[in-house]
Short mmCIF file of C-alpha atoms in Angstrom, two decimals:
data_model
loop_
_atom_site.label_atom_id
_atom_site.label_comp_id
_atom_site.label_asym_id
_atom_site.label_seq_id
_atom_site.Cartn_x
_atom_site.Cartn_y
_atom_site.Cartn_z
CA MET D 1 109.61 95.87 106.65
CA THR D 2 107.10 93.44 104.89
CA THR D 3 108.23 90.17 103.45
CA THR D 4 106.39 87.63 101.36
CA LYS D 5 107.40 84.58 99.35
CA ASN D 6 108.24 86.78 96.28
CA PHE D 7 109.39 90.17 97.56
CA THR D 8 110.51 92.17 100.59
CA GLU D 9 109.32 95.74 101.13
CA THR D 10 112.17 97.78 102.52
CA ASP D 11 113.12 101.25 103.69
CA PHE D 12 113.07 103.67 100.78
CA GLU D 13 116.25 103.87 98.66
CA TRP D 14 117.10 104.25 95.03
CA PRO D 15 117.75 100.99 92.86
CA LYS D 16 121.27 100.58 91.60
CA GLY D 17 122.59 103.29 89.27
CA PHE D 18 120.13 106.10 90.29
CA TYR D 19 121.01 109.30 91.99
CA SER D 20 119.10 112.41 92.87
CA ASP D 21 119.22 115.77 94.68
CA ALA D 22 116.81 118.35 95.80
CA LYS D 23 117.01 122.10 96.74
CA HIS D 24 114.83 124.98 97.92
CA ILE D 25 115.18 127.63 95.15
CA GLY D 26 112.43 130.03 96.24
CA LEU D 27 109.39 128.63 94.40
CA LYS D 28 107.90 127.94 97.94
CA HIS D 29 108.47 130.01 100.98
CA LYS D 30 110.66 127.58 102.82
CA LYS D 31 110.34 123.93 101.72
CA LEU D 32 112.09 122.02 99.08
CA ASP D 33 110.70 122.73 95.70
CA PHE D 34 113.13 121.48 93.07
CA GLY D 35 115.20 118.51 92.24
CA TRP D 36 116.29 115.94 89.75
CA LEU D 37 116.65 112.10 89.23
CA TYR D 38 119.44 110.61 87.32
CA SER D 39 120.40 107.20 85.88
CA GLU D 40 124.09 106.21 85.21
CA VAL D 41 122.85 104.84 81.82
CA PRO D 42 119.89 105.68 79.59
CA ALA D 43 116.93 103.81 81.00
CA THR D 44 114.05 102.23 79.26
CA ALA D 45 111.17 104.62 79.75
CA ALA D 46 107.38 104.44 79.75
CA GLY D 47 104.89 107.04 80.62
CA VAL D 48 101.07 107.61 81.18
CA TYR D 49 99.81 111.25 81.03
CA THR D 50 96.80 113.38 81.69
CA THR D 51 93.86 113.31 79.41
CA ASN D 52 92.86 116.89 80.20
CA LYS D 53 92.99 118.74 76.94
CA PHE D 54 94.87 121.66 78.56
CA CYS D 55 97.96 119.41 78.91
CA ALA D 56 100.78 121.46 80.64
CA ALA D 57 103.96 122.17 78.63
CA PRO D 58 106.24 119.87 80.67
CA THR D 59 103.83 117.03 80.55
CA ALA D 60 103.40 117.43 76.73
CA LYS D 61 107.07 117.62 76.11
CA THR D 62 107.94 114.66 78.22
CA LYS D 63 105.26 112.65 76.45
CA GLU D 64 106.75 113.61 73.15
CA THR D 65 110.22 112.77 74.27
CA VAL D 66 109.51 109.29 75.73
CA SER D 67 107.28 108.29 72.81
CA LYS D 68 110.27 108.86 70.41
CA SER D 69 112.89 106.53 71.77
CA HIS D 70 111.33 105.03 75.08
CA LYS D 71 114.53 106.29 76.84
CA LEU D 72 115.29 108.76 79.58
CA GLN D 73 118.36 109.31 81.73
CA ALA D 74 117.26 112.29 83.82
CA ILE D 75 114.14 113.95 85.12
CA ILE D 76 113.92 117.43 86.35
CA ALA D 77 111.04 118.28 88.61
CA ASN D 78 109.57 121.35 90.49
CA SER D 79 106.58 121.97 92.69
CA ALA D 80 104.64 125.26 93.41
CA ILE D 81 104.27 126.29 89.77
CA ALA D 82 102.70 123.93 87.15
CA ASN D 83 103.85 125.70 83.96
CA SER D 84 100.42 125.06 82.60
CA CYS D 85 98.32 127.39 80.33
CA THR D 86 101.57 129.40 79.72
CA GLY D 87 101.64 129.34 76.02
CA LEU D 88 104.87 129.63 73.93
CA GLN D 89 106.81 130.86 76.95
CA GLY D 90 106.02 127.70 78.87
CA GLU D 91 107.10 125.47 75.92
CA LYS D 92 110.29 127.53 75.61
CA ASP D 93 111.07 127.20 79.36
CA VAL D 94 110.76 123.36 79.16
CA LEU D 95 113.17 123.25 76.11
CA THR D 96 115.57 125.43 78.28
CA GLU D 97 115.30 123.10 81.19
CA GLN D 98 116.06 120.10 78.95
CA THR D 99 119.03 121.85 77.49
CA LEU D 100 120.51 122.97 80.81
CA ILE D 101 120.28 119.54 82.31
CA ALA D 102 121.71 117.89 79.27
CA GLU D 103 124.70 120.22 79.31
CA LYS D 104 125.37 119.76 82.94
CA LEU D 105 125.17 115.87 82.73
CA ASN D 106 126.73 115.67 79.17
CA ILE D 107 123.79 113.82 77.92
CA LYS D 108 121.28 114.38 74.96
CA PRO D 109 118.41 116.81 75.67
CA GLU D 110 116.03 114.13 74.37
CA LEU D 111 117.03 111.98 77.39
CA VAL D 112 115.63 114.55 79.86
CA GLY D 113 112.05 114.42 81.17
CA VAL D 114 110.41 117.46 82.66
CA ALA D 115 107.76 117.51 85.44
CA SER D 116 106.00 120.38 87.24
CA THR D 117 103.16 120.69 89.61
CA GLY D 118 101.43 123.60 91.38
CA LEU D 119 99.56 126.59 90.46
CA ILE D 120 98.14 126.73 86.93
CA GLY D 121 98.64 129.88 84.86
CA ALA D 122 101.94 131.04 86.27
CA CYS D 123 105.32 130.93 84.38
CA LEU D 124 108.45 129.56 85.82
CA PRO D 125 110.87 132.02 87.27
CA MET D 126 113.77 130.82 84.98
CA ASP D 127 116.44 132.75 86.83
CA LYS D 128 115.67 130.63 89.87
CA ILE D 129 115.44 127.50 87.79
CA GLU D 130 118.80 128.08 86.11
CA LYS D 131 120.41 128.84 89.47
CA GLY D 132 118.87 125.64 90.94
CA ILE D 133 120.17 123.45 88.16
CA ALA D 134 123.67 124.82 88.62
CA GLU D 135 123.50 123.78 92.30
CA LEU D 136 122.23 120.28 91.84
CA THR D 137 124.68 117.41 92.55
CA LEU D 138 124.45 113.58 92.21
CA THR D 139 123.78 112.09 95.61
CA SER D 140 121.99 109.13 97.14
CA SER D 141 119.55 111.65 98.88
CA THR D 142 115.94 110.75 98.69
CA GLU D 143 114.80 114.41 99.41
CA LEU D 144 113.35 114.69 95.87
CA THR D 145 110.37 112.71 97.22
CA LYS D 146 109.59 115.83 99.33
CA ALA D 147 110.49 118.48 96.81
CA ILE D 148 107.46 117.55 94.52
CA LEU D 149 104.95 117.76 97.17
CA THR D 150 102.31 120.66 97.23
CA THR D 151 99.26 120.30 99.52
CA ASP D 152 100.43 116.77 100.44
CA LYS D 153 100.67 116.05 104.20
CA LYS D 154 103.17 113.31 103.76
CA ARG D 155 105.55 111.62 101.32
CA LYS D 156 104.27 108.75 99.12
CA ILE D 157 107.13 106.32 98.83
CA ILE D 158 107.80 102.54 98.56
CA SER D 159 110.84 100.24 97.90
CA VAL D 160 110.61 96.53 97.18
CA ASP D 161 113.32 94.00 96.67
CA PHE D 162 112.76 90.82 94.71
CA LYS D 163 114.73 88.39 92.56
CA ILE D 164 114.89 88.23 88.80
CA GLN D 165 117.04 85.48 87.25
CA GLY D 166 118.49 84.80 90.66
CA THR D 167 119.64 88.36 91.02
CA THR D 168 118.25 90.75 93.65
CA CYS D 169 116.54 93.66 92.10
CA LYS D 170 114.74 96.70 93.31
CA ILE D 171 111.68 98.82 92.35
CA SER D 172 111.31 102.12 94.20
CA GLY D 173 108.43 104.52 93.57
CA PHE D 174 107.45 107.89 94.92
CA ALA D 175 104.45 110.11 94.09
CA LYS D 176 102.59 113.35 94.88
CA GLY D 177 98.98 114.08 94.92
CA SER D 178 96.48 115.37 97.39
CA GLY D 179 93.87 117.49 95.41
CA MET D 180 92.74 117.65 91.75
CA ILE D 181 92.80 113.70 91.83
CA HIS D 182 90.58 111.95 89.45
CA PRO D 183 93.15 110.22 87.22
CA LYS D 184 92.36 109.43 83.85
CA MET D 185 95.74 109.93 84.31
CA ALA D 186 95.27 114.98 88.56
CA THR D 187 97.45 117.05 90.21
CA MET D 188 99.37 113.85 90.37
CA LEU D 189 102.86 112.77 89.67
CA ALA D 190 104.45 109.43 90.13
CA PHE D 191 107.92 108.22 89.30
CA ILE D 192 108.90 104.52 89.33
CA THR D 193 112.56 103.48 89.12
CA THR D 194 113.98 99.96 88.79
CA ASP D 195 117.42 98.39 88.04
CA VAL D 196 115.67 95.56 86.14
CA ALA D 197 116.24 95.46 82.28
CA VAL D 198 112.98 95.50 80.46
CA ALA D 199 112.49 95.47 76.73
CA ASP D 200 111.35 98.74 75.11
CA ASP D 201 108.22 97.20 73.74
CA THR D 202 107.31 95.50 76.99
CA LEU D 203 107.35 98.21 79.68
CA GLN D 204 104.97 100.68 78.01
CA PRO D 205 101.90 98.31 77.67
CA LEU D 206 102.64 96.83 81.10
CA LEU D 207 102.61 100.27 82.75
CA SER D 208 99.42 101.33 80.83
CA GLU D 209 97.74 98.00 81.83
CA LEU D 210 98.58 98.46 85.56
CA THR D 211 97.91 102.24 85.72
CA ASP D 212 94.30 101.36 84.62
CA VAL D 213 93.72 99.33 87.78
CA THR D 214 95.74 101.47 90.15
CA PHE D 215 96.16 105.15 89.50
CA ASN D 216 93.21 105.39 87.28
CA GLN D 217 91.03 103.88 90.08
CA ILE D 218 91.61 106.55 92.65
CA THR D 219 89.58 109.77 93.09
CA VAL D 220 89.70 112.53 95.72
CA ASP D 221 87.47 115.35 94.16
CA GLY D 222 86.65 114.28 90.70
CA ASP D 223 89.03 116.85 89.04
CA THR D 224 91.68 115.92 86.43
CA SER D 225 94.54 118.26 86.28
CA THR D 226 96.72 119.44 83.45
CA ASN D 227 99.99 117.99 84.73
CA ASP D 228 99.34 114.30 85.62
CA MET D 229 102.15 111.91 84.76
CA VAL D 230 103.34 108.51 85.71
CA LEU D 231 107.01 107.72 84.50
CA THR D 232 108.69 104.46 84.85
CA LEU D 233 112.48 104.11 84.28
CA ALA D 234 114.26 100.67 84.07
CA ASN D 235 118.00 101.05 83.62
CA GLY D 236 119.01 97.40 83.66
CA MET D 237 121.85 97.78 85.87
CA ALA D 238 120.79 94.65 87.90
CA GLY D 239 122.35 92.81 84.80
CA ASN D 240 119.51 90.52 83.94
CA LYS D 241 118.52 89.75 80.32
CA PRO D 242 115.94 92.30 79.22
CA LEU D 243 112.40 91.09 80.28
CA THR D 244 109.76 90.35 77.79
CA LYS D 245 106.31 88.85 78.21
CA ALA D 246 107.82 85.52 77.34
CA SER D 247 110.49 85.73 80.13
CA PRO D 248 110.00 83.22 83.03
CA ASP D 249 110.41 86.10 85.44
CA TYR D 250 107.97 88.55 83.66
CA GLN D 251 105.08 87.68 85.98
CA THR D 252 107.26 88.28 89.13
CA PHE D 253 108.25 91.69 87.88
CA LYS D 254 104.59 92.45 86.83
CA GLU D 255 103.38 91.46 90.30
CA VAL D 256 105.91 93.70 92.12
CA LEU D 257 105.17 96.65 89.76
CA HIS D 258 101.56 96.19 90.39
CA LEU D 259 102.13 96.29 94.16
CA VAL D 260 104.18 99.41 93.90
CA LEU D 261 101.63 101.34 91.80
CA GLN D 262 98.71 100.17 94.04
CA LYS D 263 100.43 101.21 97.16
CA LEU D 264 101.22 104.58 95.85
CA ALA D 265 97.73 105.06 94.51
CA GLN D 266 96.29 104.19 98.01
CA LYS D 267 98.69 106.60 99.62
CA ILE D 268 97.59 109.43 97.41
CA ALA D 269 93.87 108.67 98.13
CA ALA D 270 94.46 108.40 101.88
CA ASP D 271 96.13 111.86 101.72
CA GLY D 272 93.44 113.63 99.93
CA GLU D 273 93.07 117.24 100.86
CA GLY D 274 91.35 117.41 104.21
CA ALA D 275 90.77 113.62 104.27
CA THR D 276 90.47 111.72 107.51
CA LYS D 277 89.66 108.25 105.92
CA LEU D 278 90.98 106.11 103.11
CA VAL D 279 87.93 104.43 101.46
CA GLU D 280 88.37 101.14 99.41
CA ALA D 281 85.50 99.91 97.20
CA ASN D 282 85.45 96.41 96.11
CA VAL D 283 82.89 95.29 93.37
CA LEU D 284 82.35 91.62 92.96
CA ALA D 285 80.87 89.38 90.29
CA ALA D 286 80.22 91.89 87.58
CA GLN D 287 79.50 90.99 83.86
CA ASN D 288 82.85 92.50 82.80
CA LYS D 289 85.90 94.18 84.16
CA THR D 290 84.94 97.59 82.75
CA ASP D 291 81.60 97.62 84.67
CA ALA D 292 83.29 96.34 87.88
CA GLN D 293 85.93 99.22 87.72
CA ALA D 294 83.40 101.89 86.72
CA ILE D 295 81.07 101.00 89.65
CA ALA D 296 83.89 100.90 92.23
CA LYS D 297 85.14 104.29 91.11
CA ALA D 298 81.76 105.93 90.95
CA ILE D 299 81.22 104.86 94.66
CA VAL D 300 84.41 106.25 95.97
CA GLY D 301 83.79 109.42 93.84
CA SER D 302 80.19 110.26 94.90
CA ASN D 303 80.16 113.29 97.04
CA LEU D 304 77.09 111.92 98.91
CA VAL D 305 78.93 108.72 99.85
CA LYS D 306 82.08 110.66 100.72
CA THR D 307 80.13 113.01 103.07
CA ALA D 308 78.15 110.20 104.71
CA LEU D 309 81.38 108.43 105.50
CA PHE D 310 82.95 111.59 106.93
CA GLY D 311 79.92 111.93 109.21
CA ALA D 312 80.04 108.05 110.05
CA ASP D 313 76.58 107.69 108.66
CA PRO D 314 75.93 104.06 107.33
CA ASN D 315 73.48 105.41 104.74
CA TRP D 316 73.70 102.65 102.15
CA GLY D 317 70.99 104.34 100.10
CA ARG D 318 73.72 106.66 98.74
CA ILE D 319 75.84 103.71 97.73
CA ILE D 320 73.07 101.86 95.93
CA SER D 321 71.84 104.98 94.17
CA THR D 322 75.35 105.72 93.00
CA ILE D 323 75.50 102.21 91.54
CA GLY D 324 72.09 102.84 89.78
CA ALA D 325 73.45 106.03 88.15
CA THR D 326 76.32 104.19 86.30
CA PRO D 327 75.89 102.86 82.78
CA ALA D 328 77.06 99.37 83.94
CA THR D 329 74.96 96.40 83.15
CA TYR D 330 73.84 94.10 86.13
CA ASN D 331 70.81 92.60 87.69
CA PRO D 332 69.29 95.32 90.08
CA GLN D 333 67.61 92.65 92.12
CA THR D 334 70.72 90.70 93.28
CA ILE D 335 73.03 93.31 95.01
CA ASP D 336 74.60 92.70 98.36
CA ILE D 337 76.39 95.60 100.16
CA LYS D 338 78.76 95.51 103.06
CA ILE D 339 80.10 98.52 104.98
CA ASN D 340 83.25 97.21 106.53
CA GLU D 341 82.29 93.66 107.69
CA PHE D 342 78.67 94.57 108.14
CA LEU D 343 75.95 93.44 105.64
CA VAL D 344 73.55 96.32 105.17
CA VAL D 345 71.90 95.21 101.94
CA LYS D 346 70.87 91.75 100.94
CA GLN D 347 69.49 91.04 97.46
CA SER D 348 68.91 94.73 96.94
CA LEU D 349 66.83 95.01 100.05
CA ALA D 350 67.72 96.44 103.56
CA ALA D 351 69.37 93.93 105.79
CA ILE D 352 68.95 93.91 109.57
CA PHE D 353 72.06 95.53 111.23
CA ASP D 354 72.97 97.58 114.32
CA LYS D 355 73.24 101.19 113.00
CA ASP D 356 75.38 102.34 115.94
CA GLU D 357 77.66 99.45 115.54
CA VAL D 358 78.22 100.16 111.85
CA SER D 359 78.50 103.87 112.55
CA ASN D 360 81.27 103.24 115.10
CA SER D 361 83.11 101.10 112.57
CA LEU D 362 83.04 104.18 110.14
CA LYS D 363 85.16 106.18 112.56
CA GLN D 364 88.16 104.26 111.77
CA ASP D 365 90.79 105.65 109.28
CA MET D 366 90.27 102.78 106.77
CA ILE D 367 86.78 102.00 105.36
CA THR D 368 85.98 99.09 103.02
CA LEU D 369 82.79 99.05 101.02
CA THR D 370 82.01 95.77 99.26
CA VAL D 371 79.27 95.44 96.52
CA ASP D 372 78.61 91.87 95.33
CA LEU D 373 76.45 92.01 92.12
CA HIS D 374 76.02 88.29 91.83
CA ASP D 375 75.85 88.66 88.12
CA GLY D 376 79.26 87.64 86.57
CA GLN D 377 82.86 86.67 87.38
CA TYR D 378 84.68 90.06 87.15
CA ASP D 379 85.88 92.09 90.03
CA GLY D 380 87.08 95.73 90.34
CA GLN D 381 88.59 98.05 93.02
CA ALA D 382 88.87 101.78 93.64
CA TRP D 383 90.28 104.02 96.30
CA GLY D 384 89.03 107.45 97.48
CA CYS D 385 88.57 109.39 100.77
CA ASP D 386 85.95 111.23 102.68
CA LEU D 387 84.85 114.80 101.92
CA THR D 388 85.64 117.23 104.78
CA TYR D 389 85.13 120.80 105.81
CA GLU D 390 89.02 121.03 105.63
CA TYR D 391 88.82 120.21 101.89
CA VAL D 392 86.77 123.32 101.19
CA LYS D 393 89.06 125.42 103.50
CA ILE D 394 92.22 124.33 101.61
CA ASN D 395 90.77 124.88 98.02
CA ALA D 396 89.08 128.12 98.94
CA THR D 397 92.49 129.74 99.62
CA TYR D 398 94.83 127.68 97.38
CA SER D 399 96.22 130.36 95.22
CA SER D 400 96.24 133.23 97.82
#
C-alpha cells in the first residue's frame, strides 16, 4: 500500500457499482481467455484507439459506439484471437457479441463495448463465444485482469483511493501488453474504471491528454497493432456532482488518473516480450513539449540503445546519435547525458567516468537515461525495455 497526501494505492478491487467475471472457453489451451465488465448504471465513457489503418472490428465498433453517446455499461473481452483482418464476418461477430450481452443484461446493444486481442487474421469461434456469454455471471472477481493476457508474464493492475467533494472514491485500472507495443495508441488494451461522476464533455479530452504522456510514450518493439484501445468508464456511483474542468476537485481527479495511466504504461513496458529491464528516458530543457516527448520515445525505441542496455554496455554514442536522428530542434553543443546517476556526456563531449561502475549499474532491472538539452523549459518522459534473445524466440514462434 502506498499513501500520499492526496491518495492511497490499495490492493486491486473494483470501484463501487462495477462487477466482472472471467472464464476459460477454449480460445487458449488452459488459461482464462474470456470475460466481461459491467456497471450497475450506464457510465460516462471515453476511449483512445489504435492509429493502425487496419483497425480490428471490435476496436472500430467500440470507437463508433463510444463516440455516439459517450456511454457504456458493459465490456466483453477475449484474448488469443484478435478478430482483426476478418472482413464482414468479423464485423458481424462483433454485432452478435453486443446483442447477446445486451440481451443477457437487459441493456441496449449500444451500451456494450467489445475488445479482442491475440492472433491477427483468425475469426472468433462464435459457438464458444456464445457458450461463454451464457456462463458469465456478475461477481466481484478480478480474474478478468488475467483473461485478457497473451504473452504477458504478469497482470498489470492498480487501484487508488482518493477523496472528491469529501467522499472516498476509487480508480482501478488494468491492462495487457507485452509485444507489438508502440502506441500511437499495440497489442495493447487498457481499461480504467471509477465511481466518480465526470461530465461527458470532460472525460474524453482528459483521457486523450493523459494518454499522450503515458501510453503513447511507451515502446517495446516499435510495432503498432490493430487492436489497441484504452477505455475509461466513470459510473458516478460515488455520488459526487459531475466533475468539469471548473470543479474544485478536477485537478485531484486528473492527478490520480494520470498516476493510474502512467503506472499501467510502465508495467507494460517492464513486461515487454523477453525484457529484463524497464528503461525510463527523461528529456529536460527542450524548446517545446513535442520535441521533449519525441526525443525521449526515440531513445527508448532505438534497437541499438536497447541492445546496449541488455548487454550492460554504457555506449552513450548510441543515445546521442538517436537524439541526432530526430527532427527535434535543439542546440547540439549543450547536451548532457546521464546513465542512471552517472554523467557520461557533458556539453556534448565525453565525460570522465568509470566504465565498469556504470556497466554494473546497468545490470539492475530499472534503468534511467537522462538527457538535459539546456535549450528550453519543457520536459518529456518515455518508457521502454531492453531487447533480448528471448524477444526473437517468442516472436519467431508466436502463431505456431
